[in-house]
């Protein structure tokens, strides 16, 4: 699966670009110009459309980031869904703005959809796609570091997110399994699985005593055991469905 950079900087650049493009689209193309709208009014319309586009992209960026943190993967289907969601939100919000006392537009919903939104979608979709592709290349994907802390101030482990394999319960401690130079290493920290799972939502529980980083899942050994990177763990019935849905 393709991985993308879900950073704030990445989405902010795209949001600003989309905001600027929709201002240009509304002001120069004037999609519903009937000859009665002054230049000052078109500036107001253009600012409104561009800000709405920025807000819509901001909303889908939050949704995308939340989803990405859970599944840690991305593909064409997810990208299509995100684009459709953007256009849906833009349609709803711009129509409400168009019908508001500020503009008091005369088009009905279907006419607004056909004359304005479909036209903007046909032009903006390729631009949004290119912006997302270019921004991912422009901003290098960085392997995020995570810090796991215990009750003791000296109980701390800083590793790359991608290096974390799994975390297991060990009486009053947790045992952290991670890779370093292709070698599996472990560290004991005084903490609980519940706290770690709350701090790192990307972890998936497969057993009351085990949390895994789903990117290290390799295969099923049998119905009750899975292979991870350089380790195998049991899977309980209560959490099996959650693992199968990944």
Short mmCIF file of C-alpha atoms in Angstrom, two decimals:
data_model
loop_
_atom_site.label_atom_id
_atom_site.label_comp_id
_atom_site.label_asym_id
_atom_site.label_seq_id
_atom_site.Cartn_x
_atom_site.Cartn_y
_atom_site.Cartn_z
CA UNK A 1 0.00 0.00 0.00
CA UNK A 2 1.17 3.52 -0.69
CA UNK A 3 2.07 5.58 2.34
CA UNK A 4 1.65 9.34 2.34
CA UNK A 5 2.88 12.10 4.55
CA UNK A 6 -0.07 13.23 6.72
CA UNK A 7 1.83 16.14 8.27
CA UNK A 8 0.24 19.51 9.03
CA UNK A 9 2.72 21.27 6.74
CA UNK A 10 1.79 18.96 3.88
CA UNK A 11 -1.94 19.67 4.18
CA UNK A 12 -1.47 23.39 4.86
CA UNK A 13 0.40 23.89 1.58
CA UNK A 14 -2.32 22.10 -0.36
CA UNK A 15 -5.06 24.01 1.47
CA UNK A 16 -3.48 27.36 0.64
CA UNK A 17 -3.03 26.33 -2.99
CA UNK A 18 -6.69 25.22 -3.27
CA UNK A 19 -7.84 28.42 -1.54
CA UNK A 20 -5.90 30.53 -4.05
CA UNK A 21 -7.17 28.52 -7.03
CA UNK A 22 -10.85 28.82 -6.02
CA UNK A 23 -10.44 32.57 -5.61
CA UNK A 24 -9.07 32.78 -9.17
CA UNK A 25 -11.85 30.48 -10.43
CA UNK A 26 -14.67 32.48 -8.85
CA UNK A 27 -13.32 35.95 -9.65
CA UNK A 28 -12.17 35.49 -13.25
CA UNK A 29 -14.46 32.72 -14.55
CA UNK A 30 -17.55 34.09 -12.73
CA UNK A 31 -19.52 30.83 -12.96
CA UNK A 32 -22.93 32.42 -12.35
CA UNK A 33 -22.48 35.87 -13.83
CA UNK A 34 -25.79 37.35 -15.06
CA UNK A 35 -24.43 40.86 -15.61
CA UNK A 36 -25.93 42.30 -12.43
CA UNK A 37 -23.06 41.50 -10.05
CA UNK A 38 -20.48 44.24 -9.49
CA UNK A 39 -16.73 43.73 -9.18
CA UNK A 40 -16.90 44.39 -5.43
CA UNK A 41 -19.54 41.69 -5.06
CA UNK A 42 -17.41 39.25 -7.06
CA UNK A 43 -14.52 39.90 -4.70
CA UNK A 44 -16.81 39.01 -1.78
CA UNK A 45 -18.04 35.90 -3.60
CA UNK A 46 -14.50 34.85 -4.50
CA UNK A 47 -13.20 35.30 -0.95
CA UNK A 48 -16.14 33.29 0.38
CA UNK A 49 -15.62 30.44 -2.09
CA UNK A 50 -11.87 30.30 -1.47
CA UNK A 51 -12.25 30.28 2.34
CA UNK A 52 -14.90 27.57 2.11
CA UNK A 53 -12.54 25.48 -0.07
CA UNK A 54 -9.78 25.93 2.53
CA UNK A 55 -12.13 24.89 5.37
CA UNK A 56 -13.37 21.87 3.41
CA UNK A 57 -9.85 20.69 2.76
CA UNK A 58 -8.98 21.28 6.41
CA UNK A 59 -11.88 19.03 7.47
CA UNK A 60 -10.91 16.18 5.16
CA UNK A 61 -7.27 16.57 6.24
CA UNK A 62 -8.32 15.95 9.86
CA UNK A 63 -10.42 12.95 8.78
CA UNK A 64 -7.58 11.61 6.63
CA UNK A 65 -5.01 11.97 9.41
CA UNK A 66 -7.26 10.21 11.93
CA UNK A 67 -7.94 7.36 9.50
CA UNK A 68 -4.30 7.09 8.46
CA UNK A 69 -3.14 6.81 12.09
CA UNK A 70 -5.41 3.80 12.53
CA UNK A 71 -4.64 1.87 9.34
CA UNK A 72 -1.13 3.20 8.54
CA UNK A 73 -1.69 2.79 4.81
CA UNK A 74 -3.15 4.62 1.84
CA UNK A 75 -4.32 3.63 -1.61
CA UNK A 76 -6.18 4.90 -4.68
CA UNK A 77 -9.61 3.99 -3.27
CA UNK A 78 -9.01 6.08 -0.13
CA UNK A 79 -7.75 8.94 -2.31
CA UNK A 80 -10.93 8.84 -4.43
CA UNK A 81 -13.11 8.83 -1.31
CA UNK A 82 -11.23 11.84 0.08
CA UNK A 83 -11.70 13.77 -3.18
CA UNK A 84 -15.42 12.94 -3.32
CA UNK A 85 -15.81 13.98 0.31
CA UNK A 86 -14.09 17.30 -0.44
CA UNK A 87 -16.45 18.03 -3.34
CA UNK A 88 -19.49 17.04 -1.27
CA UNK A 89 -18.53 19.33 1.59
CA UNK A 90 -17.73 22.13 -0.86
CA UNK A 91 -21.13 21.69 -2.53
CA UNK A 92 -23.06 21.87 0.74
CA UNK A 93 -21.13 24.80 2.23
CA UNK A 94 -20.99 26.91 -0.94
CA UNK A 95 -24.71 26.39 -1.58
CA UNK A 96 -25.50 27.57 1.95
CA UNK A 97 -23.24 30.59 1.37
CA UNK A 98 -24.83 31.22 -2.05
CA UNK A 99 -28.34 31.16 -0.51
CA UNK A 100 -27.36 33.24 2.52
CA UNK A 101 -28.42 36.92 2.86
CA UNK A 102 -24.88 37.87 1.80
CA UNK A 103 -25.41 36.66 -1.78
CA UNK A 104 -29.09 35.69 -1.91
CA UNK A 105 -28.51 33.60 -5.06
CA UNK A 106 -31.39 32.67 -7.34
CA UNK A 107 -30.33 29.19 -8.49
CA UNK A 108 -32.05 26.13 -7.08
CA UNK A 109 -29.94 23.27 -5.73
CA UNK A 110 -29.83 21.21 -8.95
CA UNK A 111 -29.10 24.25 -11.09
CA UNK A 112 -26.37 25.35 -8.66
CA UNK A 113 -24.89 21.84 -8.83
CA UNK A 114 -24.89 21.74 -12.63
CA UNK A 115 -23.82 25.30 -13.40
CA UNK A 116 -21.27 25.90 -10.64
CA UNK A 117 -20.12 22.81 -8.75
CA UNK A 118 -19.72 20.39 -11.65
CA UNK A 119 -17.81 23.02 -13.60
CA UNK A 120 -15.49 23.74 -10.67
CA UNK A 121 -15.07 20.02 -9.91
CA UNK A 122 -14.02 19.20 -13.48
CA UNK A 123 -11.35 21.90 -13.37
CA UNK A 124 -10.26 21.58 -9.74
CA UNK A 125 -9.99 17.78 -9.38
CA UNK A 126 -6.88 17.37 -11.61
CA UNK A 127 -5.31 20.38 -9.90
CA UNK A 128 -5.96 18.97 -6.41
CA UNK A 129 -4.55 15.58 -7.45
CA UNK A 130 -1.41 17.15 -8.89
CA UNK A 131 -1.03 19.33 -5.78
CA UNK A 132 -1.22 16.30 -3.50
CA UNK A 133 1.23 14.30 -5.61
CA UNK A 134 3.68 17.19 -5.89
CA UNK A 135 3.50 18.13 -2.22
CA UNK A 136 4.28 14.57 -1.14
CA UNK A 137 7.41 14.66 -3.31
CA UNK A 138 8.25 18.19 -2.16
CA UNK A 139 8.02 17.31 1.54
CA UNK A 140 10.06 14.18 2.33
CA UNK A 141 8.22 11.51 4.28
CA UNK A 142 9.77 11.45 7.70
CA UNK A 143 9.73 8.42 9.95
CA UNK A 144 8.01 9.72 13.06
CA UNK A 145 9.72 9.17 16.39
CA UNK A 146 7.72 8.08 19.42
CA UNK A 147 8.63 8.27 23.08
CA UNK A 148 7.34 5.63 25.47
CA UNK A 149 7.51 6.72 29.10
CA UNK A 150 7.07 4.75 32.30
CA UNK A 151 6.26 5.70 35.88
CA UNK A 152 9.92 6.23 36.66
CA UNK A 153 11.59 9.26 35.04
CA UNK A 154 14.40 6.98 33.90
CA UNK A 155 11.90 4.65 32.21
CA UNK A 156 11.92 6.06 28.71
CA UNK A 157 12.44 4.72 25.22
CA UNK A 158 12.66 6.84 22.07
CA UNK A 159 12.40 4.90 18.82
CA UNK A 160 11.08 5.27 15.31
CA UNK A 161 7.41 4.49 15.00
CA UNK A 162 8.15 2.00 12.23
CA UNK A 163 10.66 0.16 14.45
CA UNK A 164 8.12 -0.68 17.15
CA UNK A 165 6.96 -4.28 16.66
CA UNK A 166 4.78 -5.01 19.66
CA UNK A 167 4.29 -4.43 23.37
CA UNK A 168 3.50 -7.17 25.88
CA UNK A 169 2.34 -7.17 29.45
CA UNK A 170 4.90 -8.40 31.98
CA UNK A 171 3.40 -8.27 35.50
CA UNK A 172 3.86 -4.64 36.64
CA UNK A 173 5.84 -3.79 33.53
CA UNK A 174 5.44 -3.72 29.79
CA UNK A 175 7.98 -5.34 27.50
CA UNK A 176 8.64 -3.35 24.34
CA UNK A 177 9.85 -5.23 21.27
CA UNK A 178 11.52 -3.13 18.59
CA UNK A 179 14.03 -3.50 15.80
CA UNK A 180 17.42 -1.86 15.67
CA UNK A 181 19.73 -2.54 12.73
CA UNK A 182 17.50 -5.48 11.77
CA UNK A 183 17.89 -7.02 15.22
CA UNK A 184 14.93 -7.55 17.56
CA UNK A 185 15.51 -5.87 20.92
CA UNK A 186 13.44 -5.48 24.07
CA UNK A 187 13.09 -3.06 26.95
CA UNK A 188 11.11 -3.27 30.18
CA UNK A 189 9.28 -0.15 31.35
CA UNK A 190 7.03 0.18 34.38
CA UNK A 191 3.66 1.01 32.81
CA UNK A 192 0.44 -0.64 31.62
CA UNK A 193 -0.89 -1.73 28.25
CA UNK A 194 -3.98 0.40 28.80
CA UNK A 195 -1.91 3.57 29.15
CA UNK A 196 0.26 2.76 26.14
CA UNK A 197 -2.77 2.02 23.98
CA UNK A 198 -4.29 5.36 24.99
CA UNK A 199 -1.06 7.20 24.13
CA UNK A 200 -0.50 5.40 20.80
CA UNK A 201 -3.80 4.81 19.02
CA UNK A 202 -2.16 3.12 16.02
CA UNK A 203 -1.44 0.03 18.13
CA UNK A 204 -3.85 -2.89 17.75
CA UNK A 205 -4.75 -5.20 20.61
CA UNK A 206 -4.68 -8.89 19.69
CA UNK A 207 -4.68 -10.35 23.20
CA UNK A 208 -5.23 -9.06 26.70
CA UNK A 209 -1.44 -9.14 27.09
CA UNK A 210 -0.30 -7.98 23.65
CA UNK A 211 -0.46 -4.88 21.46
CA UNK A 212 1.04 -4.90 17.98
CA UNK A 213 2.12 -2.37 15.39
CA UNK A 214 0.04 -3.57 12.38
CA UNK A 215 2.79 -2.65 9.90
CA UNK A 216 4.83 -5.57 11.29
CA UNK A 217 2.11 -8.16 10.72
CA UNK A 218 3.45 -10.85 8.36
CA UNK A 219 1.09 -13.83 8.27
CA UNK A 220 -1.10 -16.22 10.23
CA UNK A 221 0.74 -19.24 11.57
CA UNK A 222 -2.54 -20.89 12.51
CA UNK A 223 -5.97 -19.81 13.75
CA UNK A 224 -4.59 -18.64 17.09
CA UNK A 225 -1.11 -17.34 16.27
CA UNK A 226 0.40 -14.69 14.01
CA UNK A 227 3.86 -13.97 12.71
CA UNK A 228 5.29 -10.49 13.23
CA UNK A 229 8.78 -9.26 12.43
CA UNK A 230 11.11 -11.78 14.14
CA UNK A 231 8.44 -12.83 16.66
CA UNK A 232 5.14 -14.69 16.89
CA UNK A 233 2.26 -13.95 19.24
CA UNK A 234 -1.04 -15.56 20.27
CA UNK A 235 -4.36 -14.05 19.18
CA UNK A 236 -7.38 -14.35 21.45
CA UNK A 237 -10.91 -14.86 20.11
CA UNK A 238 -12.08 -11.52 21.53
CA UNK A 239 -9.64 -9.58 19.32
CA UNK A 240 -9.44 -11.84 16.27
CA UNK A 241 -12.09 -9.99 14.25
CA UNK A 242 -10.31 -6.68 14.78
CA UNK A 243 -7.10 -8.14 13.39
CA UNK A 244 -8.87 -9.75 10.43
CA UNK A 245 -10.37 -6.38 9.48
CA UNK A 246 -6.94 -4.77 8.95
#
